[in-house]
mmCIF file with all atom_site columns, C-alpha atoms in Angstrom:
data_model
loop_
_atom_site.group_PDB
_atom_site.id
_atom_site.type_symbol
_atom_site.label_atom_id
_atom_site.label_alt_id
_atom_site.label_comp_id
_atom_site.label_asym_id
_atom_site.label_entity_id
_atom_site.label_seq_id
_atom_site.pdbx_PDB_ins_code
_atom_site.Cartn_x
_atom_site.Cartn_y
_atom_site.Cartn_z
_atom_site.occupancy
_atom_site.B_iso_or_equiv
_atom_site.pdbx_formal_charge
_atom_site.auth_seq_id
_atom_site.auth_comp_id
_atom_site.auth_asym_id
_atom_site.auth_atom_id
_atom_site.pdbx_PDB_model_num
ATOM 1   C CA . MET A 1 1   ? 4.283   -81.467  7.361  1.00 75.00 ? 1   MET A CA 1
ATOM 2   C CA . LYS A 1 2   ? 5.148   -84.810  8.009  1.00 73.00 ? 2   LYS A CA 1
ATOM 3   C CA . LYS A 1 3   ? 7.250   -84.617  10.825 1.00 75.00 ? 3   LYS A CA 1
ATOM 4   C CA . THR A 1 4   ? 3.405   -83.739  12.585 1.00 78.00 ? 4   THR A CA 1
ATOM 5   C CA . ILE A 1 5   ? 2.454   -86.914  10.853 1.00 77.00 ? 5   ILE A CA 1
ATOM 6   C CA . LEU A 1 6   ? 5.427   -88.491  12.373 1.00 69.00 ? 6   LEU A CA 1
ATOM 7   C CA . LEU A 1 7   ? 4.872   -87.477  15.464 1.00 72.00 ? 7   LEU A CA 1
ATOM 8   C CA . LEU A 1 8   ? 0.995   -87.972  15.621 1.00 71.00 ? 8   LEU A CA 1
ATOM 9   C CA . PHE A 1 9   ? 1.407   -92.070  14.784 1.00 74.00 ? 9   PHE A CA 1
ATOM 10  C CA . LEU A 1 10  ? 4.513   -92.932  17.289 1.00 73.00 ? 10  LEU A CA 1
ATOM 11  C CA . ALA A 1 11  ? 2.452   -90.735  19.571 1.00 77.00 ? 11  ALA A CA 1
ATOM 12  C CA . LEU A 1 12  ? -0.751  -93.255  19.464 1.00 75.00 ? 12  LEU A CA 1
ATOM 13  C CA . SER A 1 13  ? 1.297   -96.145  19.096 1.00 77.00 ? 13  SER A CA 1
ATOM 14  C CA . LEU A 1 14  ? 3.206   -94.974  22.305 1.00 74.00 ? 14  LEU A CA 1
ATOM 15  C CA . MET A 1 15  ? -0.338  -94.838  23.837 1.00 75.00 ? 15  MET A CA 1
ATOM 16  C CA . SER A 1 16  ? -1.808  -97.848  22.468 1.00 70.00 ? 16  SER A CA 1
ATOM 17  C CA . MET A 1 17  ? 1.064   -100.130 23.770 1.00 67.00 ? 17  MET A CA 1
ATOM 18  C CA . ASN A 1 18  ? 0.360   -98.112  27.277 1.00 59.00 ? 18  ASN A CA 1
ATOM 19  C CA . THR A 1 19  ? -3.190  -99.800  27.149 1.00 53.00 ? 19  THR A CA 1
ATOM 20  C CA . SER A 1 20  ? -2.200  -103.383 26.642 1.00 49.00 ? 20  SER A CA 1
ATOM 21  C CA . THR A 1 21  ? 1.156   -103.523 30.037 1.00 49.00 ? 21  THR A CA 1
ATOM 22  C CA . PHE A 1 22  ? -2.180  -101.635 31.405 1.00 51.00 ? 22  PHE A CA 1
ATOM 23  C CA . ASN A 1 23  ? -4.471  -104.535 31.299 1.00 52.00 ? 23  ASN A CA 1
ATOM 24  C CA . LYS A 1 24  ? -2.365  -107.437 31.469 1.00 56.00 ? 24  LYS A CA 1
ATOM 25  C CA . GLN A 1 25  ? -1.595  -106.146 34.311 1.00 58.00 ? 25  GLN A CA 1
ATOM 26  C CA . SER A 1 26  ? -4.945  -105.666 36.221 1.00 60.00 ? 26  SER A CA 1
ATOM 27  C CA . ASN A 1 27  ? -6.028  -109.119 34.863 1.00 66.00 ? 27  ASN A CA 1
ATOM 28  C CA . LYS A 1 28  ? -3.573  -110.647 37.731 1.00 71.00 ? 28  LYS A CA 1
ATOM 29  C CA . THR A 1 29  ? -4.741  -111.583 41.307 1.00 71.00 ? 29  THR A CA 1
ATOM 30  C CA . VAL A 1 30  ? -3.082  -111.515 44.323 1.00 64.00 ? 30  VAL A CA 1
ATOM 31  C CA . LEU A 1 31  ? -4.478  -114.049 46.985 1.00 64.00 ? 31  LEU A CA 1
ATOM 32  C CA . VAL A 1 32  ? -3.310  -113.190 51.148 1.00 66.00 ? 32  VAL A CA 1
ATOM 33  C CA . ALA A 1 33  ? -3.693  -115.925 53.398 1.00 71.00 ? 33  ALA A CA 1
ATOM 34  C CA . GLU A 1 34  ? -6.304  -114.881 56.388 1.00 85.00 ? 34  GLU A CA 1
ATOM 35  C CA . LYS A 1 35  ? -5.616  -115.079 59.487 1.00 90.00 ? 35  LYS A CA 1
ATOM 36  C CA . PHE A 1 36  ? -7.894  -117.038 62.447 1.00 89.00 ? 36  PHE A CA 1
ATOM 37  C CA . ASP A 1 37  ? -7.934  -116.558 66.069 1.00 94.00 ? 37  ASP A CA 1
ATOM 38  C CA . ILE A 1 38  ? -7.403  -120.044 68.342 1.00 94.00 ? 38  ILE A CA 1
ATOM 39  C CA . LYS A 1 39  ? -8.328  -119.807 72.075 1.00 96.00 ? 39  LYS A CA 1
ATOM 40  C CA . ILE A 1 40  ? -6.273  -122.334 73.561 1.00 95.00 ? 40  ILE A CA 1
ATOM 41  C CA . LYS A 1 41  ? -6.939  -122.941 77.469 1.00 96.00 ? 41  LYS A CA 1
ATOM 42  C CA . ASN A 1 42  ? -4.508  -124.811 79.164 1.00 96.00 ? 42  ASN A CA 1
ATOM 43  C CA . ASP A 1 43  ? -6.383  -126.880 81.349 1.00 95.00 ? 43  ASP A CA 1
ATOM 44  C CA . LEU A 1 44  ? -3.836  -129.153 82.437 1.00 93.00 ? 44  LEU A CA 1
ATOM 45  C CA . ASP A 1 45  ? -1.534  -129.026 85.761 1.00 92.00 ? 45  ASP A CA 1
ATOM 46  C CA . ASP A 1 46  ? 0.957   -126.991 84.278 1.00 94.00 ? 46  ASP A CA 1
ATOM 47  C CA . GLU A 1 47  ? 2.391   -123.976 82.634 1.00 95.00 ? 47  GLU A CA 1
ATOM 48  C CA . VAL A 1 48  ? 3.011   -125.440 79.180 1.00 95.00 ? 48  VAL A CA 1
ATOM 49  C CA . SER A 1 49  ? 5.392   -123.559 76.297 1.00 96.00 ? 49  SER A CA 1
ATOM 50  C CA . VAL A 1 50  ? 3.870   -124.090 72.035 1.00 96.00 ? 50  VAL A CA 1
ATOM 51  C CA . ILE A 1 51  ? 5.463   -122.462 68.985 1.00 95.00 ? 51  ILE A CA 1
ATOM 52  C CA . ASN A 1 52  ? 4.124   -122.519 65.641 1.00 94.00 ? 52  ASN A CA 1
ATOM 53  C CA . ALA A 1 53  ? 5.425   -124.002 62.896 1.00 90.00 ? 53  ALA A CA 1
ATOM 54  C CA . GLY A 1 54  ? 3.677   -121.030 60.461 1.00 85.00 ? 54  GLY A CA 1
ATOM 55  C CA . SER A 1 55  ? 4.980   -118.029 62.132 1.00 82.00 ? 55  SER A CA 1
ATOM 56  C CA . GLY A 1 56  ? 7.397   -119.302 64.306 1.00 82.00 ? 56  GLY A CA 1
ATOM 57  C CA . GLY A 1 57  ? 6.282   -117.676 67.500 1.00 89.00 ? 57  GLY A CA 1
ATOM 58  C CA . SER A 1 58  ? 6.525   -119.145 70.985 1.00 93.00 ? 58  SER A CA 1
ATOM 59  C CA . TYR A 1 59  ? 3.810   -119.027 73.438 1.00 95.00 ? 59  TYR A CA 1
ATOM 60  C CA . ARG A 1 60  ? 3.424   -119.104 77.004 1.00 95.00 ? 60  ARG A CA 1
ATOM 61  C CA . LEU A 1 61  ? 0.143   -120.744 78.342 1.00 96.00 ? 61  LEU A CA 1
ATOM 62  C CA . THR A 1 62  ? -0.249  -120.408 81.904 1.00 95.00 ? 62  THR A CA 1
ATOM 63  C CA . LYS A 1 63  ? -2.445  -122.364 84.008 1.00 94.00 ? 63  LYS A CA 1
ATOM 64  C CA . ASN A 1 64  ? -6.304  -122.224 83.457 1.00 94.00 ? 64  ASN A CA 1
ATOM 65  C CA . ALA A 1 65  ? -5.967  -118.440 81.021 1.00 95.00 ? 65  ALA A CA 1
ATOM 66  C CA . THR A 1 66  ? -7.231  -118.553 77.826 1.00 96.00 ? 66  THR A CA 1
ATOM 67  C CA . THR A 1 67  ? -4.326  -117.208 74.669 1.00 96.00 ? 67  THR A CA 1
ATOM 68  C CA . THR A 1 68  ? -5.235  -116.596 71.627 1.00 95.00 ? 68  THR A CA 1
ATOM 69  C CA . ILE A 1 69  ? -3.077  -117.239 68.655 1.00 94.00 ? 69  ILE A CA 1
ATOM 70  C CA . LYS A 1 70  ? -3.332  -115.748 65.284 1.00 94.00 ? 70  LYS A CA 1
ATOM 71  C CA . MET A 1 71  ? -2.666  -118.683 62.388 1.00 94.00 ? 71  MET A CA 1
ATOM 72  C CA . GLU A 1 72  ? -3.522  -119.797 59.066 1.00 93.00 ? 72  GLU A CA 1
ATOM 73  C CA . GLU A 1 73  ? -5.120  -123.487 57.618 1.00 93.00 ? 73  GLU A CA 1
ATOM 74  C CA . GLY A 1 74  ? -2.885  -125.515 57.859 1.00 94.00 ? 74  GLY A CA 1
ATOM 75  C CA . ASP A 1 75  ? -0.534  -123.229 60.243 1.00 95.00 ? 75  ASP A CA 1
ATOM 76  C CA . LYS A 1 76  ? 1.038   -126.576 63.473 1.00 95.00 ? 76  LYS A CA 1
ATOM 77  C CA . LEU A 1 77  ? 0.615   -125.998 66.193 1.00 95.00 ? 77  LEU A CA 1
ATOM 78  C CA . HIS A 1 78  ? 3.961   -127.841 68.162 1.00 96.00 ? 78  HIS A CA 1
ATOM 79  C CA . TYR A 1 79  ? 4.147   -128.169 72.115 1.00 95.00 ? 79  TYR A CA 1
ATOM 80  C CA . TYR A 1 80  ? 7.919   -125.934 73.185 1.00 94.00 ? 80  TYR A CA 1
ATOM 81  C CA . GLU A 1 81  ? 10.416  -128.180 75.087 1.00 90.00 ? 81  GLU A CA 1
ATOM 82  C CA . LYS A 1 82  ? 13.849  -127.764 75.414 1.00 88.00 ? 82  LYS A CA 1
ATOM 83  C CA . GLY A 1 83  ? 14.490  -125.355 72.089 1.00 86.00 ? 83  GLY A CA 1
ATOM 84  C CA . LYS A 1 84  ? 13.090  -127.826 70.272 1.00 91.00 ? 84  LYS A CA 1
ATOM 85  C CA . LYS A 1 85  ? 9.488   -128.121 68.892 1.00 92.00 ? 85  LYS A CA 1
ATOM 86  C CA . GLY A 1 86  ? 8.027   -131.301 69.995 1.00 94.00 ? 86  GLY A CA 1
ATOM 87  C CA . ALA A 1 87  ? 4.531   -133.600 70.168 1.00 95.00 ? 87  ALA A CA 1
ATOM 88  C CA . LEU A 1 88  ? 1.746   -131.650 67.130 1.00 96.00 ? 88  LEU A CA 1
ATOM 89  C CA . ILE A 1 89  ? -0.741  -130.395 69.386 1.00 95.00 ? 89  ILE A CA 1
ATOM 90  C CA . LEU A 1 90  ? -3.742  -129.254 66.245 1.00 94.00 ? 90  LEU A CA 1
ATOM 91  C CA . THR A 1 91  ? -3.378  -128.395 62.944 1.00 95.00 ? 91  THR A CA 1
ATOM 92  C CA . ALA A 1 92  ? -5.086  -124.928 62.286 1.00 94.00 ? 92  ALA A CA 1
ATOM 93  C CA . THR A 1 93  ? -8.807  -124.992 60.498 1.00 93.00 ? 93  THR A CA 1
ATOM 94  C CA . ALA A 1 94  ? -11.523 -122.056 59.300 1.00 91.00 ? 94  ALA A CA 1
ATOM 95  C CA . ALA A 1 95  ? -13.682 -124.076 61.759 1.00 94.00 ? 95  ALA A CA 1
ATOM 96  C CA . MET A 1 96  ? -11.790 -123.254 64.623 1.00 94.00 ? 96  MET A CA 1
ATOM 97  C CA . HIS A 1 97  ? -11.381 -119.477 64.222 1.00 93.00 ? 97  HIS A CA 1
ATOM 98  C CA . GLY A 1 98  ? -13.385 -117.699 67.779 1.00 92.00 ? 98  GLY A CA 1
ATOM 99  C CA . LYS A 1 99  ? -13.804 -121.100 70.028 1.00 94.00 ? 99  LYS A CA 1
ATOM 100 C CA . VAL A 1 100 ? -11.575 -122.253 72.538 1.00 95.00 ? 100 VAL A CA 1
ATOM 101 C CA . GLN A 1 101 ? -10.315 -125.404 72.374 1.00 94.00 ? 101 GLN A CA 1
ATOM 102 C CA . LEU A 1 102 ? -9.581  -126.870 75.326 1.00 95.00 ? 102 LEU A CA 1
ATOM 103 C CA . LEU A 1 103 ? -5.597  -128.281 75.544 1.00 94.00 ? 103 LEU A CA 1
ATOM 104 C CA . SER A 1 104 ? -6.652  -131.574 77.681 1.00 94.00 ? 104 SER A CA 1
ATOM 105 C CA . LYS A 1 105 ? -9.074  -132.561 75.028 1.00 92.00 ? 105 LYS A CA 1
ATOM 106 C CA . ILE A 1 106 ? -6.890  -132.136 71.170 1.00 87.00 ? 106 ILE A CA 1
#
């Protein structure tokens, strides 16, 4: 009889420990960065290479074509010249999502 009571007490205490551990883990919040589609139209005379300093992706912007680049808030887009990051073109914001940015205006 004493063993049964002891086992029951042990089982209840283990169950209460699992519940408290579960409650602590369920209060965690995971932040996920939202990606935006930023469209850039190359209205310049030549092809241009650019690099997204946030994700590291490089893109070739052909003349008179629109290219969509996925970027996160605060990502920086630079010219990509001779394998090196060049001058800053733009910094991504949520307001740019889905809107066409003319390369000559930014």
